[in-house]
Short mmCIF file of C-alpha atoms in Angstrom, two decimals:
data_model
loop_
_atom_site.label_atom_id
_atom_site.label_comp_id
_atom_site.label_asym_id
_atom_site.label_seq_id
_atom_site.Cartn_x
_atom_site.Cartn_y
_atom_site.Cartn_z
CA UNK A 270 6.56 6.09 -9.77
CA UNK A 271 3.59 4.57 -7.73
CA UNK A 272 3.85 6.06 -4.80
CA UNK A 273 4.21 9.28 -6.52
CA UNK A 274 0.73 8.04 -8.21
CA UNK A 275 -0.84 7.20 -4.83
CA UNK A 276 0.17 10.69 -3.42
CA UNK A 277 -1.66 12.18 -6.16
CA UNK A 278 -4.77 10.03 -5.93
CA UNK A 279 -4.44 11.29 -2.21
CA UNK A 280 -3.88 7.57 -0.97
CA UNK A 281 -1.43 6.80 1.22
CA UNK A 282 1.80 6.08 -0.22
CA UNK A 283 3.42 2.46 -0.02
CA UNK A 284 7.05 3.64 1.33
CA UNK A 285 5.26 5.13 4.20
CA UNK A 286 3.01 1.92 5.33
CA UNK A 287 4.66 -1.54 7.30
CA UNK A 288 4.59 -3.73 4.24
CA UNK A 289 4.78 -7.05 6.13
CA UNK A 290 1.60 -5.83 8.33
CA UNK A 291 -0.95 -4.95 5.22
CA UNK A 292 -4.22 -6.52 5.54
CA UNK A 293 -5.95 -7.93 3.15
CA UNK A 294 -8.28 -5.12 2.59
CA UNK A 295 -5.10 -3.02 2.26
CA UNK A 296 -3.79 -5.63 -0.04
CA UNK A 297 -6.65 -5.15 -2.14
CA UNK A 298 -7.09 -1.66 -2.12
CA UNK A 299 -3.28 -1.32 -3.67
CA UNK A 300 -3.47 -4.11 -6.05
CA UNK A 301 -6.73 -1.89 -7.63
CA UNK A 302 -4.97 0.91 -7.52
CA UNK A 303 -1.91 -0.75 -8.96
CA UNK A 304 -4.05 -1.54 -11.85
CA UNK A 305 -4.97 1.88 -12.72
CA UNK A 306 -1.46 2.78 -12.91
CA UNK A 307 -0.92 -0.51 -15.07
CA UNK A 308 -3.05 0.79 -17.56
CA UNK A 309 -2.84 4.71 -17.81
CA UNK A 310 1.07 5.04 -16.41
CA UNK A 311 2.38 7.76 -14.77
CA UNK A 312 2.39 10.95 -16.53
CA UNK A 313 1.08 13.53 -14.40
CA UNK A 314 -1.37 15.28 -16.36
CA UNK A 315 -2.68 11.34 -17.15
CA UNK A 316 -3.04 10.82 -13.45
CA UNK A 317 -4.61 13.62 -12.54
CA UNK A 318 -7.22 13.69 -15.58
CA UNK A 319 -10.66 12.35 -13.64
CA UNK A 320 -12.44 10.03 -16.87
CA UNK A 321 -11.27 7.64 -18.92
CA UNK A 322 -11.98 9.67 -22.27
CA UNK A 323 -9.57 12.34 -20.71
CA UNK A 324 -6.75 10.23 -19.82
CA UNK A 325 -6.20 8.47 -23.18
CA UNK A 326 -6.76 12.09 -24.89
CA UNK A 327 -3.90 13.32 -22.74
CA UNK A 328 -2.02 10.25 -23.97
CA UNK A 329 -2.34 11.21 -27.35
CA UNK A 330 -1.04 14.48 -26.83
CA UNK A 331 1.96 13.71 -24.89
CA UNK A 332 2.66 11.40 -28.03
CA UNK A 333 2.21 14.27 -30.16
CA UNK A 334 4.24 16.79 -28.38
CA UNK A 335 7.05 13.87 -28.04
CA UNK A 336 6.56 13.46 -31.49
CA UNK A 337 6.61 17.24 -32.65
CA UNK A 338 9.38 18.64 -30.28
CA UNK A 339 11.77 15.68 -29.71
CA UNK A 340 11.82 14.77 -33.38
CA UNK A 341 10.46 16.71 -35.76
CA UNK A 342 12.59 19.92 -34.06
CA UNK A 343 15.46 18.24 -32.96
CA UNK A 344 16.37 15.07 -34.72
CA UNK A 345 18.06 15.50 -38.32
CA UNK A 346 16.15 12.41 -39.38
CA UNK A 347 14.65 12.86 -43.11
CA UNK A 348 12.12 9.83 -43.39
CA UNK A 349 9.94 10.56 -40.22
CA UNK A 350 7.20 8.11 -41.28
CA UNK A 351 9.92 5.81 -41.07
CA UNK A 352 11.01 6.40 -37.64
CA UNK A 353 7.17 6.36 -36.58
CA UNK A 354 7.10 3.04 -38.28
CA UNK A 355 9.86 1.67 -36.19
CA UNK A 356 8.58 3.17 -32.62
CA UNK A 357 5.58 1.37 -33.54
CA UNK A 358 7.35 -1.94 -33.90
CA UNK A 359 8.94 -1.77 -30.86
CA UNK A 360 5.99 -1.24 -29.05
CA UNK A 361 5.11 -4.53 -30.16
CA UNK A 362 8.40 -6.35 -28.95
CA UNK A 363 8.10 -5.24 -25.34
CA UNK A 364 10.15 -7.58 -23.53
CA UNK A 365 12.16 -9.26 -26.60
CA UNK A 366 15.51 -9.38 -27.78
CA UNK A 367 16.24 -6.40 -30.05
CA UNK A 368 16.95 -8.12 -33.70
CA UNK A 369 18.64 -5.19 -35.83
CA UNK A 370 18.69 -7.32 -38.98
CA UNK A 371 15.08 -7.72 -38.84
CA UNK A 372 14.09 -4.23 -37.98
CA UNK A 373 16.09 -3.49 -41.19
CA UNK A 374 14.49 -5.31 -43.47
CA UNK A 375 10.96 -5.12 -42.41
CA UNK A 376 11.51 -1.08 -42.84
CA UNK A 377 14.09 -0.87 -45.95
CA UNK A 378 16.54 0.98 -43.96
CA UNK A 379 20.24 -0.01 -43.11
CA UNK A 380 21.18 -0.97 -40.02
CA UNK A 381 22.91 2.10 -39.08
CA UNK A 382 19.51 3.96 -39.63
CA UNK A 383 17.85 1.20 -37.18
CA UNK A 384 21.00 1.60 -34.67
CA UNK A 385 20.46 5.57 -35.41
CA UNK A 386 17.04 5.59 -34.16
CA UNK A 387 17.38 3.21 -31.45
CA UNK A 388 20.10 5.82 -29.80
CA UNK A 389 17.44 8.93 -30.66
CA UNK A 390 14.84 7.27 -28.95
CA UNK A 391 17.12 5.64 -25.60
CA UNK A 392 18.46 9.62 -25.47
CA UNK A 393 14.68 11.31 -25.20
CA UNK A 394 14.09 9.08 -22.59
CA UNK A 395 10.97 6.78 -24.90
CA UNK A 396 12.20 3.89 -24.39
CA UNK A 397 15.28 2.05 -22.33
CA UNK A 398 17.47 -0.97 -23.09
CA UNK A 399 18.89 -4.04 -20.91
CA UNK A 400 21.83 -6.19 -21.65
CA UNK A 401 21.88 -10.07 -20.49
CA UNK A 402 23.76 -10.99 -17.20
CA UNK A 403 26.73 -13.18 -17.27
CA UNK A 404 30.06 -13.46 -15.00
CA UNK A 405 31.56 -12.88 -18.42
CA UNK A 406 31.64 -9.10 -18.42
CA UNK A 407 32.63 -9.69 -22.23
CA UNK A 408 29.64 -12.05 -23.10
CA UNK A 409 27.24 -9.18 -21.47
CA UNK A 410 28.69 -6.66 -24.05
CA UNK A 411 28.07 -9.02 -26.89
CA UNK A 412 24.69 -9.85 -25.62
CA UNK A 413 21.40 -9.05 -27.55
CA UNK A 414 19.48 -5.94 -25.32
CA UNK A 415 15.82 -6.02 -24.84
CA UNK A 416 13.66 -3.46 -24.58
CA UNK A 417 11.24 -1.21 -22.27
CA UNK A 418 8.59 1.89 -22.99
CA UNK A 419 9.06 4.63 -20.80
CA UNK A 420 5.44 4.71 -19.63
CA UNK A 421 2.58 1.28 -19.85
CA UNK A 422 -0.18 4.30 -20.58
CA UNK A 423 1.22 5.27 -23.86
CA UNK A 424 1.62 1.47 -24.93
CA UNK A 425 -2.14 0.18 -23.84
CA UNK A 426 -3.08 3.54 -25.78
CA UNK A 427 -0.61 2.76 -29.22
CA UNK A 428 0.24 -1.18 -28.66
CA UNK A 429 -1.78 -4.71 -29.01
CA UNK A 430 0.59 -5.91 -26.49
CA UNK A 431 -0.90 -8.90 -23.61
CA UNK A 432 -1.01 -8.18 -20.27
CA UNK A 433 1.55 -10.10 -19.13
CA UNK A 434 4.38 -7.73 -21.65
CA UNK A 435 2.57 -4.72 -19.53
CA UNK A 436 3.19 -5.92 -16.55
CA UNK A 437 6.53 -6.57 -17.38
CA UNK A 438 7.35 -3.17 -19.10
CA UNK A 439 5.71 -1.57 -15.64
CA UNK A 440 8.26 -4.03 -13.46
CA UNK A 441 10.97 -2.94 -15.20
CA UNK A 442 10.08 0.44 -14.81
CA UNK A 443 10.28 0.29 -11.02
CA UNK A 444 13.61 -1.46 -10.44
CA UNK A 445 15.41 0.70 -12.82
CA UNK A 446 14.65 2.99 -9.96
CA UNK A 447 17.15 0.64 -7.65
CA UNK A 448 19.79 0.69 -9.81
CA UNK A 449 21.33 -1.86 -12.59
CA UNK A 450 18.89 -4.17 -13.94
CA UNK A 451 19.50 -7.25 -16.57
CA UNK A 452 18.41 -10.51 -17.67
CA UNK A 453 19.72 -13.94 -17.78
CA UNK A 454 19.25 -16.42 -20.44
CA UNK A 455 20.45 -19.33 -22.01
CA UNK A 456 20.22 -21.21 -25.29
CA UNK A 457 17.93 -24.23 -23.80
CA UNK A 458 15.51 -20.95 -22.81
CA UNK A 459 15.93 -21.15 -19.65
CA UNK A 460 15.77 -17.31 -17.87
CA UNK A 461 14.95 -15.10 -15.65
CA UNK A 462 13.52 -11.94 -16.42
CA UNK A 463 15.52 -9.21 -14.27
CA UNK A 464 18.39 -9.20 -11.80
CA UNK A 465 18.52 -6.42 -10.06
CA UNK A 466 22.51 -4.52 -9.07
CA UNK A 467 23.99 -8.53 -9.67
CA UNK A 468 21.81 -8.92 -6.49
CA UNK A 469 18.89 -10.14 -6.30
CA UNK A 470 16.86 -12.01 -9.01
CA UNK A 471 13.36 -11.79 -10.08
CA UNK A 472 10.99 -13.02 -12.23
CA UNK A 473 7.33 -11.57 -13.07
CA UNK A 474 4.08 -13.54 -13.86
CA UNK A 475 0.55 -12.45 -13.99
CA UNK A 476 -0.57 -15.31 -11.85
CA UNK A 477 2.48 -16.78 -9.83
CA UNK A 478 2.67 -20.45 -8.06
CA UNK A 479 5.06 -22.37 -5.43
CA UNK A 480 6.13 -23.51 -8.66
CA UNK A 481 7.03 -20.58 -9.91
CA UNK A 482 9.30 -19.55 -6.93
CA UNK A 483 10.93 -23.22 -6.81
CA UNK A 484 12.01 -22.60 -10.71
CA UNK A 485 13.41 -19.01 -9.94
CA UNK A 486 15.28 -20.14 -7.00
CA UNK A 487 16.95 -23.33 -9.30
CA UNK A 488 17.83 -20.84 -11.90
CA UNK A 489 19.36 -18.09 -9.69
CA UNK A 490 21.43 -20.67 -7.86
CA UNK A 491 22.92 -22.00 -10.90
CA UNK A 492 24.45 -18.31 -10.99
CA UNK A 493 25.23 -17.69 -7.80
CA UNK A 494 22.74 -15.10 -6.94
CA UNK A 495 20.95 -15.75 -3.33
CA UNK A 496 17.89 -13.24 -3.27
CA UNK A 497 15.22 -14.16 -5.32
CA UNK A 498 11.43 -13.14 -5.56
CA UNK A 499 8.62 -13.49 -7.61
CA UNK A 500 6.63 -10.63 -8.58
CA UNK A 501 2.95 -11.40 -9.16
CA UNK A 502 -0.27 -9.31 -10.43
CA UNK A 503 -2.38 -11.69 -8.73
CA UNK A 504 -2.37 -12.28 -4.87
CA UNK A 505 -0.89 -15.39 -3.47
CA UNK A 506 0.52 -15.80 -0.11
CA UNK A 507 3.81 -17.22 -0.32
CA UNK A 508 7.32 -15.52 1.13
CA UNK A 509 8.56 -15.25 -1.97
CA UNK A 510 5.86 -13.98 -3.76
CA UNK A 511 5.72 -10.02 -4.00
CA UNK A 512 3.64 -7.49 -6.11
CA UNK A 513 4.60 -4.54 -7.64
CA UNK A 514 3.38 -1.79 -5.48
CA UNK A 515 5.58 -3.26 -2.83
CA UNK A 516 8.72 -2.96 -4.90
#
């Protein structure tokens, strides 16, 4: 996680600090730092390497021993181009709704094979899935999941994705840590992007506004959730505006 980040880059860890008391050359210090770990992750050997060329060379490898002990030694799964295919896809869809149907098609396998792989992957830890929030316990079970890399270094190494899926795939990263996390939406595409233990609501932006926070706290009203933040990349002074090296 990031503080386990800053305690390698021998910074002072966040957890240790009086949040509400940073100043704003504190402020900027983490939101650098923060950035680092945006675009390299967390993998120790990734953190620790000192240039650039090292870090996305140890990338590569940790893809590679993923890639030769998780699956080629332990999966039973014949077409492993296939299966590279499909990791590759996802790291694409970052954030979206997981569409079985069309993973199927677009790599002439059945849907069991998709729903095969999906479980290999989720079980070796690559990648993690959320299911939408509802009151309706039996709606959430229905619900299309979306889904999250295990680490933002391996997709700015392997993905096209924007900045604003990175962010999000590192956000989700670091509430999983508090417990239960899902995501509300509804057909008129209206949503919010996590709620955290049926708690506390948030929603992530690259550059947030008052206008952000006044849509969040509409949305998570109309479900009966009080807490509510907004999690920026960029800094803007508002209550309920937060980053994510303060999570």
């Amino acid at each position: 996680n990031f503080n386990e980040f800053l305690r390698a880059k021998n910074e002072l860890p966040i957890d240790s600090l009086k949040k509400k008391s940073l100043s704003k050359f504190q402020l900027t210090k983490y939101h650098d730092l923060f950035d680092e770990y945006l675009q390299f992750g967390g993998f120790p050997e990734v953190v620790l390497a000192e240039t650039i060329l090292e870090k996305e060379a140890n990338l590569k490898d940790i893809f590679s021993a993923y890639w030769s002990l998780e699956i080629e030694r332990l999966s039973d799964f014949r077409k492993g181009a296939k299966l590279r295919d499909f990791i590759f896809l996802l790291m694409e869809r970052v954030g979206s709704k997981i569409d079985i149907n069309k993973f199927s098609r677009e790599l002439g396998v059945t849907r069991k094979t998709i729903m095969d792989y999906l479980a290999f992957l989720q079980d070796t830890y690559l990648i993690s899935t959320i299911s939408p929030y509802s009151t309706n316990r039996d709606v959430e079970i229905r619900g299309a999941k979306k889904l999250y890399f295990a680490d933002t270094g391996l997709l700015n190494q392997f993905s096209r994705l924007d900045r604003g899926s990175i962010f999000e795939n590192c956000i989700f990263n670091l509430l999983r840590q508090q417990g239960e996390v899902r995501y509300w939406q509804q057909k008129d595409g209206q949503e919010i992007d996590f709620i955290v233990n049926r708690k506390i609501a948030y929603e992530v932006k690259l550059q947030a506004t008052e206008q952000d926070v006044k849509t969040l706290a509409r949305r998570a009203n109309k479900i009966g959730i009080k807490k509510y933040k907004v999690i920026s990349r960029k800094q803007f002074d508002h209550p309920k505006i937060t980053y994510g090296f303060l999570l």
